[in-house]
C-alpha cells in the first residue's frame, strides 16, 4: 500500500515539476544592456535568436539552444538623451566606451544576458512548481481520497476518457503549433558576416544594418585581410630568417664578458620630469626629459675589472624572449609565438605596457597576444604605466605570472619585479600610487631578503641614483634631514655592506623585471640583483653596467612610435630580444636583438656579450646622446 502511495506522490511531484519547468523556460524574460542600450530579452519557441534594432532593422541567427527554444531581443533607446545630462560630451564618451566594451568582448554581454534569463526561468519554475504542489496538496486534503475515486468512476464511463485525452492534446497543441509552424524568414544573409565567421556567420540582416554592412563591411574586411596578411608574412619571415642563420640558438663560441674602460666620470641618468597635465600618448615615455643632478658624488666610475674570481659551475643556459611596450598591437601575437618557437625560448619576459590605457575593454589585447604564444612557455610580466590593475587581472586570467613586488622562481630563475607605480592613460587619467623611491624600496627589500642580505635604505643609495626632483631626492628632507635623524652613518654602513656582498659573487636574484628603468636603477644599487630588464623609453639601451649589476632596456616590440597607435601593419620597426642566461652561475651570457621591419623583413642581429658586473656602484647614462640610433 505504501509503495503505491509513494510512487503516486513521486509521479505527481515529477509531473508538476516538468510542467513548471516548461512554463518557466518558455516564459522567461529579463532586462539587460547592449552597449549603452537597454534591451529586453524573452524566450519563445521559434528556435531563432532575433535582435530587433527598431528603425535600424533586425538581425537573426539560429538558436544554439535545444529545439524549440528561441530568444527575442528588443533593443531600446539609450536611456538618457543628450539634453537630459549636464555634460553631453561626457555622456557621449560614456556611450562610446559602452559600445567598445560590448563589441570588444561580446561573449561577456551574451553570457550576462543568458544568466539573467536562466535566473528568471528558475524563479518562475520554482514559483509555478510550488503553486502546483500546494494546489495538489489542498485538493488531496479536502477530498480525503474521495476525489480520486470519483475521477476513476467518471473515466470508466463511455466517452469520458477520449474527451479528456482530446482536451489534453488541445492544450498541448497551442505551444506545439507555434513551434512547428514555419516562420517566414526576414532579412537576408550577409556575405561580410559569413566571411568573418563566428556566431554571426549565419545571421540574416535587414534594414539599415544590412545597408551599413554592404557599404562599410567590405572595406573593413579588406583592412582585416591586409592586417592578417602582413603579420602572417612577418611570422613566415621569422621562420626563414632562423632557417638561414648560422647561429640560431646561441653563439658558436662563448663570448667573453665586456670589461668597460675606466672613466673619469659619467653623467648620471636622472628621472623624467613629467607634466601631469600633458597629453597622454603611448609613446610619450620615449621623450622624457631628464633633470640634471648636481651632486658630485652621484657618478662613480665603472669597474675596470670583473668581480673577484670564484669557482664556476658547468653552465646551465636558459633562453629568454624579451618583449616590451607592445601597446595593444594584437597582430604581433603570432609573431611573438613564432619567435618563441624558433628561439626555443624557455621563458617569455614582458616588460610592460601591453595595453594603451589599462581599460577593461583592452582585455582583447591580452587575449590575442596570449593566443599567439606557445601554451607550454611561461610568461612573466611587470606591468607598465599604461597598464592597470584591470590589465593585471586580465593577464593572470590567461595564465601569465604577474609580478607584484615579490620574488618568484620560473624555470630555475629567480625573478623579482612589480607593477609600475604610476598610471598614464587616456581613459583613466594620470595617477601616481607611490614615488619611484618607495616603489624601488619594496622590490629591493624583497630581492635582498631572498638572498639573505640587509637592503640599504633609500637614502644610502640616493646619491648614486637618479631622482625625479632637481635636488636628486624624492622628498624635501635632504642631507640635513638625514643628519638631524642621526642615521647617516648607519645608512653609509648599509651601502658599504651591499657593495661587499655584491663583490662576493653569485648570491643574487637573477633578474629584475621592471617597466621603469629609473625605478630599477635604485634597486640595482643594492647589489642584490644581477640583471635588470626594463622598457618604457621605446628605444634600446645597453647592455651596460648599472648599480652593482647590468641593465638592458628593450625598444618597443609593437612598433609604437610618437603620435600614433600601433594598430594595423607596423608603422615603425619593432624589436624583440633573445637572451641566453646561465642560471647555474647567475650571469647573462649573450643577447641578440631581432628587428621586425615595416617592410616585413626580419633581421637577426649578431650575438653580443654582456659587461661584467661592477665592483663599485655605477650610474648608467640612459640618455639618447649616450645611446644614439638605438
mmCIF file with all atom_site columns, N, CA, C and O in Angstrom, residues 272-281 284 287-289 422-424 429-431:
data_model
loop_
_atom_site.group_PDB
_atom_site.id
_atom_site.type_symbol
_atom_site.label_atom_id
_atom_site.label_alt_id
_atom_site.label_comp_id
_atom_site.label_asym_id
_atom_site.label_entity_id
_atom_site.label_seq_id
_atom_site.pdbx_PDB_ins_code
_atom_site.Cartn_x
_atom_site.Cartn_y
_atom_site.Cartn_z
_atom_site.occupancy
_atom_site.B_iso_or_equiv
_atom_site.pdbx_formal_charge
_atom_site.auth_seq_id
_atom_site.auth_comp_id
_atom_site.auth_asym_id
_atom_site.auth_atom_id
_atom_site.pdbx_PDB_model_num
ATOM 1  N N  . UNK A 1 272 ? 62.676 61.383 -15.396 1.00 0.00 ? 272 UNK A N  1
ATOM 2  C CA . UNK A 1 272 ? 61.956 62.283 -16.279 1.00 0.00 ? 272 UNK A CA 1
ATOM 3  C C  . UNK A 1 272 ? 61.161 63.279 -15.478 1.00 0.00 ? 272 UNK A C  1
ATOM 4  O O  . UNK A 1 272 ? 60.656 62.987 -14.425 1.00 0.00 ? 272 UNK A O  1
ATOM 5  N N  . UNK A 1 273 ? 61.057 64.473 -15.999 1.00 0.00 ? 273 UNK A N  1
ATOM 6  C CA . UNK A 1 273 ? 60.123 65.440 -15.429 1.00 0.00 ? 273 UNK A CA 1
ATOM 7  C C  . UNK A 1 273 ? 58.866 65.355 -16.251 1.00 0.00 ? 273 UNK A C  1
ATOM 8  O O  . UNK A 1 273 ? 58.828 65.771 -17.394 1.00 0.00 ? 273 UNK A O  1
ATOM 9  N N  . UNK A 1 274 ? 57.837 64.788 -15.674 1.00 0.00 ? 274 UNK A N  1
ATOM 10 C CA . UNK A 1 274 ? 56.615 64.546 -16.421 1.00 0.00 ? 274 UNK A CA 1
ATOM 11 C C  . UNK A 1 274 ? 55.540 65.513 -15.971 1.00 0.00 ? 274 UNK A C  1
ATOM 12 O O  . UNK A 1 274 ? 55.293 65.683 -14.791 1.00 0.00 ? 274 UNK A O  1
ATOM 13 N N  . UNK A 1 275 ? 54.905 66.145 -16.902 1.00 0.00 ? 275 UNK A N  1
ATOM 14 C CA . UNK A 1 275 ? 53.821 67.064 -16.580 1.00 0.00 ? 275 UNK A CA 1
ATOM 15 C C  . UNK A 1 275 ? 52.533 66.295 -16.412 1.00 0.00 ? 275 UNK A C  1
ATOM 16 O O  . UNK A 1 275 ? 52.111 65.576 -17.302 1.00 0.00 ? 275 UNK A O  1
ATOM 17 N N  . UNK A 1 276 ? 51.862 66.417 -15.256 1.00 0.00 ? 276 UNK A N  1
ATOM 18 C CA . UNK A 1 276 ? 50.639 65.647 -15.051 1.00 0.00 ? 276 UNK A CA 1
ATOM 19 C C  . UNK A 1 276 ? 49.507 66.081 -15.951 1.00 0.00 ? 276 UNK A C  1
ATOM 20 O O  . UNK A 1 276 ? 48.527 65.388 -16.093 1.00 0.00 ? 276 UNK A O  1
ATOM 21 N N  . UNK A 1 277 ? 49.648 67.240 -16.583 1.00 0.00 ? 277 UNK A N  1
ATOM 22 C CA . UNK A 1 277 ? 48.567 67.707 -17.442 1.00 0.00 ? 277 UNK A CA 1
ATOM 23 C C  . UNK A 1 277 ? 48.884 67.523 -18.914 1.00 0.00 ? 277 UNK A C  1
ATOM 24 O O  . UNK A 1 277 ? 48.126 67.937 -19.768 1.00 0.00 ? 277 UNK A O  1
ATOM 25 N N  . UNK A 1 278 ? 50.020 66.894 -19.219 1.00 0.00 ? 278 UNK A N  1
ATOM 26 C CA . UNK A 1 278 ? 50.398 66.726 -20.619 1.00 0.00 ? 278 UNK A CA 1
ATOM 27 C C  . UNK A 1 278 ? 49.477 65.740 -21.307 1.00 0.00 ? 278 UNK A C  1
ATOM 28 O O  . UNK A 1 278 ? 48.920 64.859 -20.693 1.00 0.00 ? 278 UNK A O  1
ATOM 29 N N  . UNK A 1 279 ? 49.332 65.900 -22.624 1.00 0.00 ? 279 UNK A N  1
ATOM 30 C CA . UNK A 1 279 ? 48.549 64.941 -23.389 1.00 0.00 ? 279 UNK A CA 1
ATOM 31 C C  . UNK A 1 279 ? 49.212 63.585 -23.307 1.00 0.00 ? 279 UNK A C  1
ATOM 32 O O  . UNK A 1 279 ? 50.422 63.458 -23.379 1.00 0.00 ? 279 UNK A O  1
ATOM 33 N N  . UNK A 1 280 ? 48.395 62.557 -23.195 1.00 0.00 ? 280 UNK A N  1
ATOM 34 C CA . UNK A 1 280 ? 48.915 61.215 -22.999 1.00 0.00 ? 280 UNK A CA 1
ATOM 35 C C  . UNK A 1 280 ? 49.055 60.515 -24.332 1.00 0.00 ? 280 UNK A C  1
ATOM 36 O O  . UNK A 1 280 ? 48.143 60.509 -25.137 1.00 0.00 ? 280 UNK A O  1
ATOM 37 N N  . UNK A 1 281 ? 50.204 59.941 -24.574 1.00 0.00 ? 281 UNK A N  1
ATOM 38 C CA . UNK A 1 281 ? 50.449 59.144 -25.769 1.00 0.00 ? 281 UNK A CA 1
ATOM 39 C C  . UNK A 1 281 ? 51.214 57.921 -25.351 1.00 0.00 ? 281 UNK A C  1
ATOM 40 O O  . UNK A 1 281 ? 52.064 57.988 -24.474 1.00 0.00 ? 281 UNK A O  1
ATOM 41 N N  . UNK A 1 284 ? 54.890 58.714 -25.458 1.00 0.00 ? 284 UNK A N  1
ATOM 42 C CA . UNK A 1 284 ? 55.497 59.869 -24.821 1.00 0.00 ? 284 UNK A CA 1
ATOM 43 C C  . UNK A 1 284 ? 56.566 59.452 -23.822 1.00 0.00 ? 284 UNK A C  1
ATOM 44 O O  . UNK A 1 284 ? 57.437 60.227 -23.460 1.00 0.00 ? 284 UNK A O  1
ATOM 45 N N  . UNK A 1 287 ? 60.141 60.159 -24.731 1.00 0.00 ? 287 UNK A N  1
ATOM 46 C CA . UNK A 1 287 ? 60.634 61.526 -24.840 1.00 0.00 ? 287 UNK A CA 1
ATOM 47 C C  . UNK A 1 287 ? 60.756 62.199 -23.488 1.00 0.00 ? 287 UNK A C  1
ATOM 48 O O  . UNK A 1 287 ? 60.724 63.409 -23.393 1.00 0.00 ? 287 UNK A O  1
ATOM 49 N N  . UNK A 1 288 ? 60.868 61.426 -22.418 1.00 0.00 ? 288 UNK A N  1
ATOM 50 C CA . UNK A 1 288 ? 61.003 62.025 -21.103 1.00 0.00 ? 288 UNK A CA 1
ATOM 51 C C  . UNK A 1 288 ? 62.294 62.832 -21.025 1.00 0.00 ? 288 UNK A C  1
ATOM 52 O O  . UNK A 1 288 ? 63.349 62.400 -21.481 1.00 0.00 ? 288 UNK A O  1
ATOM 53 N N  . UNK A 1 289 ? 62.198 64.002 -20.437 1.00 0.00 ? 289 UNK A N  1
ATOM 54 C CA . UNK A 1 289 ? 63.345 64.897 -20.363 1.00 0.00 ? 289 UNK A CA 1
ATOM 55 C C  . UNK A 1 289 ? 64.023 64.762 -19.012 1.00 0.00 ? 289 UNK A C  1
ATOM 56 O O  . UNK A 1 289 ? 63.422 65.038 -17.984 1.00 0.00 ? 289 UNK A O  1
ATOM 57 N N  . UNK A 1 422 ? 52.989 54.128 -11.391 1.00 0.00 ? 422 UNK A N  1
ATOM 58 C CA . UNK A 1 422 ? 52.184 55.199 -11.983 1.00 0.00 ? 422 UNK A CA 1
ATOM 59 C C  . UNK A 1 422 ? 51.206 54.619 -12.992 1.00 0.00 ? 422 UNK A C  1
ATOM 60 O O  . UNK A 1 422 ? 51.357 53.491 -13.451 1.00 0.00 ? 422 UNK A O  1
ATOM 61 N N  . UNK A 1 423 ? 50.216 55.415 -13.342 1.00 0.00 ? 423 UNK A N  1
ATOM 62 C CA . UNK A 1 423 ? 49.288 55.059 -14.409 1.00 0.00 ? 423 UNK A CA 1
ATOM 63 C C  . UNK A 1 423 ? 49.183 56.248 -15.348 1.00 0.00 ? 423 UNK A C  1
ATOM 64 O O  . UNK A 1 423 ? 48.920 57.371 -14.915 1.00 0.00 ? 423 UNK A O  1
ATOM 65 N N  . UNK A 1 424 ? 49.424 56.015 -16.636 1.00 0.00 ? 424 UNK A N  1
ATOM 66 C CA . UNK A 1 424 ? 49.329 57.052 -17.656 1.00 0.00 ? 424 UNK A CA 1
ATOM 67 C C  . UNK A 1 424 ? 48.357 56.562 -18.705 1.00 0.00 ? 424 UNK A C  1
ATOM 68 O O  . UNK A 1 424 ? 48.672 55.667 -19.477 1.00 0.00 ? 424 UNK A O  1
ATOM 69 N N  . UNK A 1 429 ? 43.277 58.507 -16.911 1.00 0.00 ? 429 UNK A N  1
ATOM 70 C CA . UNK A 1 429 ? 43.980 59.671 -16.389 1.00 0.00 ? 429 UNK A CA 1
ATOM 71 C C  . UNK A 1 429 ? 45.400 59.362 -15.952 1.00 0.00 ? 429 UNK A C  1
ATOM 72 O O  . UNK A 1 429 ? 45.972 58.325 -16.269 1.00 0.00 ? 429 UNK A O  1
ATOM 73 N N  . UNK A 1 430 ? 45.982 60.315 -15.212 1.00 0.00 ? 430 UNK A N  1
ATOM 74 C CA . UNK A 1 430 ? 47.348 60.183 -14.708 1.00 0.00 ? 430 UNK A CA 1
ATOM 75 C C  . UNK A 1 430 ? 47.304 60.057 -13.193 1.00 0.00 ? 430 UNK A C  1
ATOM 76 O O  . UNK A 1 430 ? 46.733 60.907 -12.511 1.00 0.00 ? 430 UNK A O  1
ATOM 77 N N  . UNK A 1 431 ? 47.911 59.018 -12.680 1.00 0.00 ? 431 UNK A N  1
ATOM 78 C CA . UNK A 1 431 ? 47.919 58.804 -11.239 1.00 0.00 ? 431 UNK A CA 1
ATOM 79 C C  . UNK A 1 431 ? 49.297 58.305 -10.818 1.00 0.00 ? 431 UNK A C  1
ATOM 80 O O  . UNK A 1 431 ? 49.972 57.619 -11.578 1.00 0.00 ? 431 UNK A O  1
#
